[in-house]
Structures are given as C-alpha cells and as structure tokens.
PDB file of N, CA, C and O in Angstrom:
ATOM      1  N   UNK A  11     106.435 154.107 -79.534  1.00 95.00           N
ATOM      2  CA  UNK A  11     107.576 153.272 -79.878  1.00 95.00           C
ATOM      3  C   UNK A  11     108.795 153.771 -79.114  1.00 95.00           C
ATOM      4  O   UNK A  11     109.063 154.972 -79.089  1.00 95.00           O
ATOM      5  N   UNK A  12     109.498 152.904 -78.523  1.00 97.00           N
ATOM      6  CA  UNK A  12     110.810 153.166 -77.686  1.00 97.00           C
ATOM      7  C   UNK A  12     112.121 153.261 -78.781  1.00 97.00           C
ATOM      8  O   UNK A  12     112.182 152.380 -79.638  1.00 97.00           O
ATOM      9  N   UNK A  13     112.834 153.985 -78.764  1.00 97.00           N
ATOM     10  CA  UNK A  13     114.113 154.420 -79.750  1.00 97.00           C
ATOM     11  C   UNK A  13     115.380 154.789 -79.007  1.00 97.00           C
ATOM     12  O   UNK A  13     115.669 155.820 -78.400  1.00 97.00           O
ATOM     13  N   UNK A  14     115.889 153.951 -79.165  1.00 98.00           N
ATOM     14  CA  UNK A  14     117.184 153.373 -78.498  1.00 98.00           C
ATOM     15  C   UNK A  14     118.529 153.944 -79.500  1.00 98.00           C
ATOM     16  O   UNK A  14     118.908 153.606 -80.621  1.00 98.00           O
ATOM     17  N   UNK A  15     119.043 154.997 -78.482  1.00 98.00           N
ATOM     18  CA  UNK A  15     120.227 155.687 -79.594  1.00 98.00           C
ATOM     19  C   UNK A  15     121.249 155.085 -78.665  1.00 98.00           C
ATOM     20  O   UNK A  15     121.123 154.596 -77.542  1.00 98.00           O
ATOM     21  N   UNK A  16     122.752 155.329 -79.785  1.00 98.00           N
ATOM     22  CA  UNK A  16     123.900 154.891 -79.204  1.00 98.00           C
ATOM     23  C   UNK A  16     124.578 156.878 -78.755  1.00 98.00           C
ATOM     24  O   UNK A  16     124.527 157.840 -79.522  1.00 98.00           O
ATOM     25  N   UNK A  17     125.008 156.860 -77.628  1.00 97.00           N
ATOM     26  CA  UNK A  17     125.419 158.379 -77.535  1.00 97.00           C
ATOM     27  C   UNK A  17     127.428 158.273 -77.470  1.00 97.00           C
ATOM     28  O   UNK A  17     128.021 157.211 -77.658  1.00 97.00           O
ATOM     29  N   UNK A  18     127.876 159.117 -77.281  1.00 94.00           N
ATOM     30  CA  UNK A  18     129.298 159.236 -76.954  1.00 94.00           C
ATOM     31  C   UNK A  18     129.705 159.912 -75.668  1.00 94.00           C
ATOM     32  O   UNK A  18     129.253 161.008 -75.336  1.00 94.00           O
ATOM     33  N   UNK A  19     130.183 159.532 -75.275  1.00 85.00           N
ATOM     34  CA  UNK A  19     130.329 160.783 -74.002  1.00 85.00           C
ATOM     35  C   UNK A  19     132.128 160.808 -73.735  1.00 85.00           C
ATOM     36  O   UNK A  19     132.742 159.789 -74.050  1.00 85.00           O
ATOM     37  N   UNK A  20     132.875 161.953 -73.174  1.00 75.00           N
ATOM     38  CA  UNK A  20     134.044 161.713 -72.990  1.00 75.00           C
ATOM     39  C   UNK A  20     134.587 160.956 -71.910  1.00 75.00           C
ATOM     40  O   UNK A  20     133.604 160.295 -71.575  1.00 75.00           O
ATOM     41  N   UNK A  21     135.576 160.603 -71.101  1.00 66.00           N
ATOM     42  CA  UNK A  21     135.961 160.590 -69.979  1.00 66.00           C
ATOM     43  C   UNK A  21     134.184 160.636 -68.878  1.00 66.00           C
ATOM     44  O   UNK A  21     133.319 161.487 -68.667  1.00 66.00           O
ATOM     45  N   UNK A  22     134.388 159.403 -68.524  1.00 50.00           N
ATOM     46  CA  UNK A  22     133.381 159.196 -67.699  1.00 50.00           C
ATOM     47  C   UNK A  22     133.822 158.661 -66.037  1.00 50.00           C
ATOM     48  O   UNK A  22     134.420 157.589 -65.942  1.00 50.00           O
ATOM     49  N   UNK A  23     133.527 159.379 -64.891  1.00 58.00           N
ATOM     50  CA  UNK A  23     134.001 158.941 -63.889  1.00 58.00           C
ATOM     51  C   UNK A  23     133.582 157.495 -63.537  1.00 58.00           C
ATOM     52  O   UNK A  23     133.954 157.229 -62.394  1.00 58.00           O
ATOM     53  N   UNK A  24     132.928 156.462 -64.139  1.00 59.00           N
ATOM     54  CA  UNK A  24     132.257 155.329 -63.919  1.00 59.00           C
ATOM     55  C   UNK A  24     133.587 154.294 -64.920  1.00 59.00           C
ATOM     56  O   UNK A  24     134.008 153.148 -64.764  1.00 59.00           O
ATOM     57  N   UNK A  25     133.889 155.326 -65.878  1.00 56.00           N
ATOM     58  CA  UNK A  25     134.697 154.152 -66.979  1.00 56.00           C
ATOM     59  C   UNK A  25     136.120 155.139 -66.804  1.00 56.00           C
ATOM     60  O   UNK A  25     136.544 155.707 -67.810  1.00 56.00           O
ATOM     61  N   UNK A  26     136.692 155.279 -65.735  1.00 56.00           N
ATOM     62  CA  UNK A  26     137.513 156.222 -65.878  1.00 56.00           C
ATOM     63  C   UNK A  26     138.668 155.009 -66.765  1.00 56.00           C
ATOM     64  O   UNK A  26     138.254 153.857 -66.895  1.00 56.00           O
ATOM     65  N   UNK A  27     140.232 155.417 -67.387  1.00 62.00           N
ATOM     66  CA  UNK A  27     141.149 155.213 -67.957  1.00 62.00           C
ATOM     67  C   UNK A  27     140.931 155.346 -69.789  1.00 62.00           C
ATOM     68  O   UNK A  27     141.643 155.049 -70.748  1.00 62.00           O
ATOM     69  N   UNK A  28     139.525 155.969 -69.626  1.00 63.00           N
ATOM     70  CA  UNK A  28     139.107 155.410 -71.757  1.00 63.00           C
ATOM     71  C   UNK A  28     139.145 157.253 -71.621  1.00 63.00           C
ATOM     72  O   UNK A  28     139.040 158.017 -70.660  1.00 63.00           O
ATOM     73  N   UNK A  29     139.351 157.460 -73.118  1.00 73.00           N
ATOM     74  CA  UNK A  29     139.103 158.765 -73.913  1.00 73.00           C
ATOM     75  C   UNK A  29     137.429 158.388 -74.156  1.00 73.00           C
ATOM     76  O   UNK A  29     136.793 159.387 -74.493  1.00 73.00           O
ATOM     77  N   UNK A  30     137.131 157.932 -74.117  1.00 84.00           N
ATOM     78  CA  UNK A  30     135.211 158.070 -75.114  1.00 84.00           C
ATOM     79  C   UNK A  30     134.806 156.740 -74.539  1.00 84.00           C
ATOM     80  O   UNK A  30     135.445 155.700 -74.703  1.00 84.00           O
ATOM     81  N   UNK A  31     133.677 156.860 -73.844  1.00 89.00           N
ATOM     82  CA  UNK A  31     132.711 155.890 -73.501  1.00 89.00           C
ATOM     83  C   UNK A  31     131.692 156.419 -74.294  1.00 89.00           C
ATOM     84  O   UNK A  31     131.573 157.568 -74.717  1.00 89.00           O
ATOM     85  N   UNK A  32     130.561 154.893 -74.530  1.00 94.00           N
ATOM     86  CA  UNK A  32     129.270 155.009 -75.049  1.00 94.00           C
ATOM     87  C   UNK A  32     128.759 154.401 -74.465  1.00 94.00           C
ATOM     88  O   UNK A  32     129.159 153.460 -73.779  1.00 94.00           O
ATOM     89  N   UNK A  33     126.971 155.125 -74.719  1.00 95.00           N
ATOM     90  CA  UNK A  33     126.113 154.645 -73.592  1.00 95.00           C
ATOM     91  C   UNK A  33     124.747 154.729 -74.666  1.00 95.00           C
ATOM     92  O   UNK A  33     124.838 154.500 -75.872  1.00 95.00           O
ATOM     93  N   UNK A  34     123.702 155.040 -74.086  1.00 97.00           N
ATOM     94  CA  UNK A  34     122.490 154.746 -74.892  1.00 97.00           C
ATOM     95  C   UNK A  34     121.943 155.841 -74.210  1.00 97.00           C
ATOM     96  O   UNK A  34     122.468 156.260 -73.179  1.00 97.00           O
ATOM     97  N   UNK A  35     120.328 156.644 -74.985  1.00 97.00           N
ATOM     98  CA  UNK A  35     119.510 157.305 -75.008  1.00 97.00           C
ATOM     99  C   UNK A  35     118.325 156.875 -75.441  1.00 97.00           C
ATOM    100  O   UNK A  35     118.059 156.630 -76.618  1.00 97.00           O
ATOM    101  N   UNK A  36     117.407 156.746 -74.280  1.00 98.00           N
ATOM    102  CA  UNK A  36     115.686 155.962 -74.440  1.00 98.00           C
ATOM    103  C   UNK A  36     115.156 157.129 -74.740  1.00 98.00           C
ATOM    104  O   UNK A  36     115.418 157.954 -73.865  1.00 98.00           O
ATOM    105  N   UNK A  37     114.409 157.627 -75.758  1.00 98.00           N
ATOM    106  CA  UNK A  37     113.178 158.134 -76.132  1.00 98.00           C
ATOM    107  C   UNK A  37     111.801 157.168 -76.426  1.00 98.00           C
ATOM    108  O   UNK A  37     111.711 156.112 -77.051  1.00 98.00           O
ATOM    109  N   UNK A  38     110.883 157.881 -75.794  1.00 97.00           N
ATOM    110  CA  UNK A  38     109.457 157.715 -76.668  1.00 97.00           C
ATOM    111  C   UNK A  38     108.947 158.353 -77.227  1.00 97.00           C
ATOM    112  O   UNK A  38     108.421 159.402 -76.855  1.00 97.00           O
ATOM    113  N   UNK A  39     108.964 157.863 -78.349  1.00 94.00           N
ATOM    114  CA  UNK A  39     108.376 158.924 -80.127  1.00 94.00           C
ATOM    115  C   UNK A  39     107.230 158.811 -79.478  1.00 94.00           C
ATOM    116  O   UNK A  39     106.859 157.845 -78.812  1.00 94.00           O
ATOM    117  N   UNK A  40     106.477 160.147 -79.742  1.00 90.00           N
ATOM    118  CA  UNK A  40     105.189 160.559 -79.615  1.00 90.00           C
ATOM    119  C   UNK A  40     104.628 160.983 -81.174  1.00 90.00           C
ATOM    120  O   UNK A  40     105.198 160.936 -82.265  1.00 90.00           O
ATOM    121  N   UNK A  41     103.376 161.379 -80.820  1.00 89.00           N
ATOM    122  CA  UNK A  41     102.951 162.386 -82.098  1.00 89.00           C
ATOM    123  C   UNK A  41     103.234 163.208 -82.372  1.00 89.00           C
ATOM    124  O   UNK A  41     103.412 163.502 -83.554  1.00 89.00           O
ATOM    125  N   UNK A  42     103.472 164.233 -81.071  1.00 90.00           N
ATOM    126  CA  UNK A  42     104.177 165.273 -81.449  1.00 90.00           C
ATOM    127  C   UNK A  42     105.605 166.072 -81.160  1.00 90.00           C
ATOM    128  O   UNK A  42     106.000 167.185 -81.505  1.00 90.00           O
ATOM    129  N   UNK A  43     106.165 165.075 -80.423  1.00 93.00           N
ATOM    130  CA  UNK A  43     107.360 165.379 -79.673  1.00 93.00           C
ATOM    131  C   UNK A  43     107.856 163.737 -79.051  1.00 93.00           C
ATOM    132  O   UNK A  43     107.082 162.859 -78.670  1.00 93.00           O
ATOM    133  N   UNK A  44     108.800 163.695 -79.079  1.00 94.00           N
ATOM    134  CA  UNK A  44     109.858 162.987 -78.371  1.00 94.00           C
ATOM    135  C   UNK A  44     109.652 162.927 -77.377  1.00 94.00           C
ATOM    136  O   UNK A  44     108.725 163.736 -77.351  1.00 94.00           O
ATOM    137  N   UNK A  45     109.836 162.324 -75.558  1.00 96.00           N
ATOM    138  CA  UNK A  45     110.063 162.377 -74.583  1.00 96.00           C
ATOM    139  C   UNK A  45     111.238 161.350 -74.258  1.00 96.00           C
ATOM    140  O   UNK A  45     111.325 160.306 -74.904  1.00 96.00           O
ATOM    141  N   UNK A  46     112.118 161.658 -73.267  1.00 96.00           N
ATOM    142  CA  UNK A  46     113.222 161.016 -73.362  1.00 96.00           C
ATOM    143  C   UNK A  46     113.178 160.516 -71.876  1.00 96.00           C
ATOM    144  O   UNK A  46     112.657 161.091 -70.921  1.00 96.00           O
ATOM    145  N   UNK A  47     113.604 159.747 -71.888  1.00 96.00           N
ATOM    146  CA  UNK A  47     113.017 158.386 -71.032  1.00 96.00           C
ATOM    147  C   UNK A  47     114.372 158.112 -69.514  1.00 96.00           C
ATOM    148  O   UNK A  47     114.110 157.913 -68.328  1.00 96.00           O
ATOM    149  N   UNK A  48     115.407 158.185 -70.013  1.00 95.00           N
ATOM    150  CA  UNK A  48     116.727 157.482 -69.582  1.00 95.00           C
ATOM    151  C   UNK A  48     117.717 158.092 -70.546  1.00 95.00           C
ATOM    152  O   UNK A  48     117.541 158.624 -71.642  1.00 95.00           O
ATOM    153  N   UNK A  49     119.047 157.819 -69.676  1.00 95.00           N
ATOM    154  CA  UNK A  49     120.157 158.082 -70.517  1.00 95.00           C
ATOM    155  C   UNK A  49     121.475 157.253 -69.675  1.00 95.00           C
ATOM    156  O   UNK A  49     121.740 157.356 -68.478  1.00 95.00           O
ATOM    157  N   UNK A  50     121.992 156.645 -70.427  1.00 94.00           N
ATOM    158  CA  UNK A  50     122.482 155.519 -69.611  1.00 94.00           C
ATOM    159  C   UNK A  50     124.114 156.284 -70.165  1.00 94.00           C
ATOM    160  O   UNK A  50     124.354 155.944 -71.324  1.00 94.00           O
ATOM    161  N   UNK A  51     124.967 157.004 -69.694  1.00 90.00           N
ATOM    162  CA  UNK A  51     125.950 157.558 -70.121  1.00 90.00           C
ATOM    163  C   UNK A  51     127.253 156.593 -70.127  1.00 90.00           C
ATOM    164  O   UNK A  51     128.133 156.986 -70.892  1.00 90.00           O
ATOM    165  N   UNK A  52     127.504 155.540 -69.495  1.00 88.00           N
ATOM    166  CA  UNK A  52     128.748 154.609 -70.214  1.00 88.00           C
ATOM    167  C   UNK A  52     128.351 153.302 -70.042  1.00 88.00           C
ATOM    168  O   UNK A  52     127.931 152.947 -68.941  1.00 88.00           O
ATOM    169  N   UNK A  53     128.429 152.447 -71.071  1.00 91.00           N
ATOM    170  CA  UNK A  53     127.902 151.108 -71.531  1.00 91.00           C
ATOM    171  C   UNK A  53     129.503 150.561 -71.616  1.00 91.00           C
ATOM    172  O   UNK A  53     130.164 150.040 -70.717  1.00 91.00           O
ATOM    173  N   UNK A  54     129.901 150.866 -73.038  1.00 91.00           N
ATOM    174  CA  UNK A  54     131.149 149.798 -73.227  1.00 91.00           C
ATOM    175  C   UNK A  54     131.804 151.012 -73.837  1.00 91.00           C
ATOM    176  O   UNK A  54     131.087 151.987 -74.067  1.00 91.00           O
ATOM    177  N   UNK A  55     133.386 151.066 -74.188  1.00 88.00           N
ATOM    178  CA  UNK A  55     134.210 151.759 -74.658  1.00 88.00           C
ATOM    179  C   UNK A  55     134.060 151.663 -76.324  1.00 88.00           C
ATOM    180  O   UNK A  55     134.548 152.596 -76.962  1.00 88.00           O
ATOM    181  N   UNK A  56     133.457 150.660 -77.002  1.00 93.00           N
ATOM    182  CA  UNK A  56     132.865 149.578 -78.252  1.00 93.00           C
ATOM    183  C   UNK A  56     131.995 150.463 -78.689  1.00 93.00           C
ATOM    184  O   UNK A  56     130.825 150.516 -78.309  1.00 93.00           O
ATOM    185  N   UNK A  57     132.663 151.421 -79.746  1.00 96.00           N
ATOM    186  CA  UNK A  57     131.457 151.822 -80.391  1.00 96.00           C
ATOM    187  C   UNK A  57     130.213 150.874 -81.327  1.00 96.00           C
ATOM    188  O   UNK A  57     129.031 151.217 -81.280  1.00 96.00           O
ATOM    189  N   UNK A  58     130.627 149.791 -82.068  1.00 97.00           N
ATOM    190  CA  UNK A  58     129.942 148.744 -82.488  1.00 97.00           C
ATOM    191  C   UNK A  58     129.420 148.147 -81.819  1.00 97.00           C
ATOM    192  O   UNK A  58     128.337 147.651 -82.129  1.00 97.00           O
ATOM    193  N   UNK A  59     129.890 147.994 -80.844  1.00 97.00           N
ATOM    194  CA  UNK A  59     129.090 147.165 -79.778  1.00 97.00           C
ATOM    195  C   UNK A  59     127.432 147.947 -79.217  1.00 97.00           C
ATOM    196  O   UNK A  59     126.386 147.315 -79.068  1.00 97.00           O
ATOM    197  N   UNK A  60     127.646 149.646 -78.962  1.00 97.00           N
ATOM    198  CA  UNK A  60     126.975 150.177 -77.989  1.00 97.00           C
ATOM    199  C   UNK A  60     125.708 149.986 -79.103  1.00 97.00           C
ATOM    200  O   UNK A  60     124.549 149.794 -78.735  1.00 97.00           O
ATOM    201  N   UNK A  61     126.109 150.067 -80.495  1.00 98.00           N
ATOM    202  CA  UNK A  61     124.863 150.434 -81.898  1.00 98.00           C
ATOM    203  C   UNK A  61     124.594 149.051 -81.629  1.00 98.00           C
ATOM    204  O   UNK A  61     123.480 149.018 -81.108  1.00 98.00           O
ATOM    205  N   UNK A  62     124.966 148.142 -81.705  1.00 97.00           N
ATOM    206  CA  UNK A  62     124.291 146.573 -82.393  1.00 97.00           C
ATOM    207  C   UNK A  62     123.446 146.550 -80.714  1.00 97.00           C
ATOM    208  O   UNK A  62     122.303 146.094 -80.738  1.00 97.00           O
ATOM    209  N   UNK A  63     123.872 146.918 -79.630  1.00 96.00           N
ATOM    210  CA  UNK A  63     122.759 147.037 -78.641  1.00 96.00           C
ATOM    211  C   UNK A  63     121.451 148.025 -78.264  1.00 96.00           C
ATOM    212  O   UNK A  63     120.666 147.916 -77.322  1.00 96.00           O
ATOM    213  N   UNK A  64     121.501 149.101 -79.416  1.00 98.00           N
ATOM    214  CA  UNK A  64     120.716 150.204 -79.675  1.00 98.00           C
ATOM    215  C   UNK A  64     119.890 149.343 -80.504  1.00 98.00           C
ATOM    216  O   UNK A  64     118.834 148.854 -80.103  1.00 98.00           O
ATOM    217  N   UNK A  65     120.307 149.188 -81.495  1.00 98.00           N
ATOM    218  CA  UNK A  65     119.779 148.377 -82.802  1.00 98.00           C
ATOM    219  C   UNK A  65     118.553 147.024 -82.127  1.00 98.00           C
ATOM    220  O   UNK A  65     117.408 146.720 -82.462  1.00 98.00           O
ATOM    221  N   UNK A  66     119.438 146.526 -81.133  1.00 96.00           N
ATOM    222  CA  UNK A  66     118.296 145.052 -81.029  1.00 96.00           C
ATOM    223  C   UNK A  66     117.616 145.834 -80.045  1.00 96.00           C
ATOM    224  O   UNK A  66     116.501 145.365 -79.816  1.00 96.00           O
ATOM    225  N   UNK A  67     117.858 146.759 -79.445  1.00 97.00           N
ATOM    226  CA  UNK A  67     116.615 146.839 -77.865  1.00 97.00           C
ATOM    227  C   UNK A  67     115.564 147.510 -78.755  1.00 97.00           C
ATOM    228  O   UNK A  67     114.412 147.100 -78.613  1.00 97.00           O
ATOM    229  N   UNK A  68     115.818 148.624 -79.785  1.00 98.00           N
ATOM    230  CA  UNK A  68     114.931 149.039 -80.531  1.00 98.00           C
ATOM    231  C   UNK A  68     113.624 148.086 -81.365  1.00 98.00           C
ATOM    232  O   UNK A  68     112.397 148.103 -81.460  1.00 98.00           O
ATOM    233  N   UNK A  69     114.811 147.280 -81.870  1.00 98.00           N
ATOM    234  CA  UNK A  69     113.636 146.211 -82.453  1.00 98.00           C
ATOM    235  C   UNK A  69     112.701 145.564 -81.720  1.00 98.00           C
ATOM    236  O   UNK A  69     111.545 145.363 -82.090  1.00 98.00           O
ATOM    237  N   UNK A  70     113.301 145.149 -80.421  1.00 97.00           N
ATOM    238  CA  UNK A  70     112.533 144.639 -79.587  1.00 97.00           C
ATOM    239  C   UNK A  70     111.838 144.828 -78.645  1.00 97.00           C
ATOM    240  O   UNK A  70     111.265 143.964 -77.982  1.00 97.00           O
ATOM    241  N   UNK A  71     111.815 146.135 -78.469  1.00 97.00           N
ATOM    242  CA  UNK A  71     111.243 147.434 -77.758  1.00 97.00           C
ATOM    243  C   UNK A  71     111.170 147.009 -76.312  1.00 97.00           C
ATOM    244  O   UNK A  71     110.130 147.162 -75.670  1.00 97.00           O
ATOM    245  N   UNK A  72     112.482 146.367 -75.684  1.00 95.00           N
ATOM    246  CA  UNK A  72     112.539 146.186 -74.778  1.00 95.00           C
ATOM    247  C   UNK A  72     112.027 147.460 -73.582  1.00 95.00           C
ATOM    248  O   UNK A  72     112.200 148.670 -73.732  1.00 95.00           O
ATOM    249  N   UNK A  73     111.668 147.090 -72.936  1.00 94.00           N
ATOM    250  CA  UNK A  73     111.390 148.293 -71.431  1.00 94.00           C
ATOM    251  C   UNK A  73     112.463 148.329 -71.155  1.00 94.00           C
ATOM    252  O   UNK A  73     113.351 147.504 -71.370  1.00 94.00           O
ATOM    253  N   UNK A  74     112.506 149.844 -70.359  1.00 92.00           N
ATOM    254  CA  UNK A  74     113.373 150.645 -69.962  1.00 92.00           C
ATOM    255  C   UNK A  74     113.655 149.886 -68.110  1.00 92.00           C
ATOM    256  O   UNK A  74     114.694 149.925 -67.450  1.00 92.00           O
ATOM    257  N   UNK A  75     112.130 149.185 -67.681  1.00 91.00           N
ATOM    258  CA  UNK A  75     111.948 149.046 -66.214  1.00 91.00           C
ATOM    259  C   UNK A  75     112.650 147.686 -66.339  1.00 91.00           C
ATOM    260  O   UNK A  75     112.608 147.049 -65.287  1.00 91.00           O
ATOM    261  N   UNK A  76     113.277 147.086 -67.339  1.00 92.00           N
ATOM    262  CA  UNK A  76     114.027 145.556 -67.819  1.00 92.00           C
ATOM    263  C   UNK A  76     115.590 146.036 -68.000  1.00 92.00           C
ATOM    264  O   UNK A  76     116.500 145.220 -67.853  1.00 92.00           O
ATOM    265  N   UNK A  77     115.805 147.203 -68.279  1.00 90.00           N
ATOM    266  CA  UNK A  77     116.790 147.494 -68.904  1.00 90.00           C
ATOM    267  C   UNK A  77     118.153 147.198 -68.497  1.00 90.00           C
ATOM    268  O   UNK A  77     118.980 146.634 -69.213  1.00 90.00           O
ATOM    269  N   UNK A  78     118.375 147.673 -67.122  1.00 88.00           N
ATOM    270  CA  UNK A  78     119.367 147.427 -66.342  1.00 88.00           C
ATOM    271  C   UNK A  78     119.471 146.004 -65.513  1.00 88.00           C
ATOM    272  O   UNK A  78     120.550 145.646 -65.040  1.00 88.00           O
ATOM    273  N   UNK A  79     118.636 145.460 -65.416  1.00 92.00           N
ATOM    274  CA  UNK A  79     118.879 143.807 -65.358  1.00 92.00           C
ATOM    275  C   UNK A  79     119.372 143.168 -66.621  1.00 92.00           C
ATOM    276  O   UNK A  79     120.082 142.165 -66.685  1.00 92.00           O
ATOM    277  N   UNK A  80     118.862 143.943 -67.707  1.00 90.00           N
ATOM    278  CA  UNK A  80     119.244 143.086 -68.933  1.00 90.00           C
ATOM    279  C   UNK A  80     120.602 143.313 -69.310  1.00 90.00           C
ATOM    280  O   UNK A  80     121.236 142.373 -69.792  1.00 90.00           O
ATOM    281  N   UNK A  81     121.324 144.823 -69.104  1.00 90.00           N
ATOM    282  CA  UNK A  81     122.515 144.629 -69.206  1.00 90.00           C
ATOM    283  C   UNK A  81     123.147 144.309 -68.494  1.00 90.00           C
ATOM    284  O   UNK A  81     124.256 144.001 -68.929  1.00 90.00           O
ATOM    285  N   UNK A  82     122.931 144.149 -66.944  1.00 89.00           N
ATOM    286  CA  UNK A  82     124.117 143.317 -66.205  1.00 89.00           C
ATOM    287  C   UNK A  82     124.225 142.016 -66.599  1.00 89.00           C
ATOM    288  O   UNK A  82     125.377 141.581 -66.579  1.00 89.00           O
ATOM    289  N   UNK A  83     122.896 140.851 -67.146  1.00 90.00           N
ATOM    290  CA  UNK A  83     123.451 140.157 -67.847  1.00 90.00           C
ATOM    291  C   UNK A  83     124.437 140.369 -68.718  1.00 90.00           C
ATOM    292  O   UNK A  83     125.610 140.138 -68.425  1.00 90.00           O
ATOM    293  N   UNK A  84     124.016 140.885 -70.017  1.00 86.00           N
ATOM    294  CA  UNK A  84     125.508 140.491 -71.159  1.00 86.00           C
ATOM    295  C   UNK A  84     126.503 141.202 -70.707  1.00 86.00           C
ATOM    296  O   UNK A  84     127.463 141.329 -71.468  1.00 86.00           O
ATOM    297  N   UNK A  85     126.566 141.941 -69.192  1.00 82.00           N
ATOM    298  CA  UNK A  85     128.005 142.686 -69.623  1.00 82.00           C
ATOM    299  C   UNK A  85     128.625 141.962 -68.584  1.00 82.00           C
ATOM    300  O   UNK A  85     129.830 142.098 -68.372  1.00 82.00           O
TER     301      UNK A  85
END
C-alpha cells in the first residue's frame, strides 16, 4: 500500500519568499518495514491543501510514476 504524508519544510529555494512550504512523502508499507519511495519537498505554502492531497492520493493509491504529471495538472 502507497502512504502519502503531508511534510513541512522551511524556506525552500524552489518556493523562495514563504516561511514553510509543504510537500509530500511516498512510502510503501511493507511487512516489515517501510520503504520510502519519493519526497516531493514544496507543493503549496497550504497546509490544508498539501493533507486533502495526501489524503486523496492515499485513497487512491495513485503511482508515484503518475505523480508529477498529476500535479502539474491541479497546480
């Protein structure tokens, strides 16, 4: 199962002018360990925003190899 976290990060040279960008963290739950997949370090400045997009990719266990086409759509 793919598990889609919302992360924080400070001052990001990609989103420079914000105090706190958020981005996301792909893991795949294993049996016995985690493996972590991606880490996408600034999404939107929106902390609500970055979760309600953690929240649906999780449910929908979107791929990671979809991922970045899928957000240049909505963003």
């Amino acid at each position: 199962m793919l598990l889609y976290l919302p992360i924080e990060n400070e001052v990001h040279p990609l989103c420079s002018g914000q105090d706190r960008v958020f981005g996301l963290r792909i893991l795949q739950q294993g049996e016995e360990q985690d493996e972590e997949l991606m880490v996408l370090p600034c999404i939107s400045t929106d902390f609500a925003f970055t979760l309600r997009l953690a929240s649906l990719f999780t449910r929908k266990q979107i791929s990671p190899l979809r991922l970045l086409n899928l957000l240049d759509d909505i963003l």
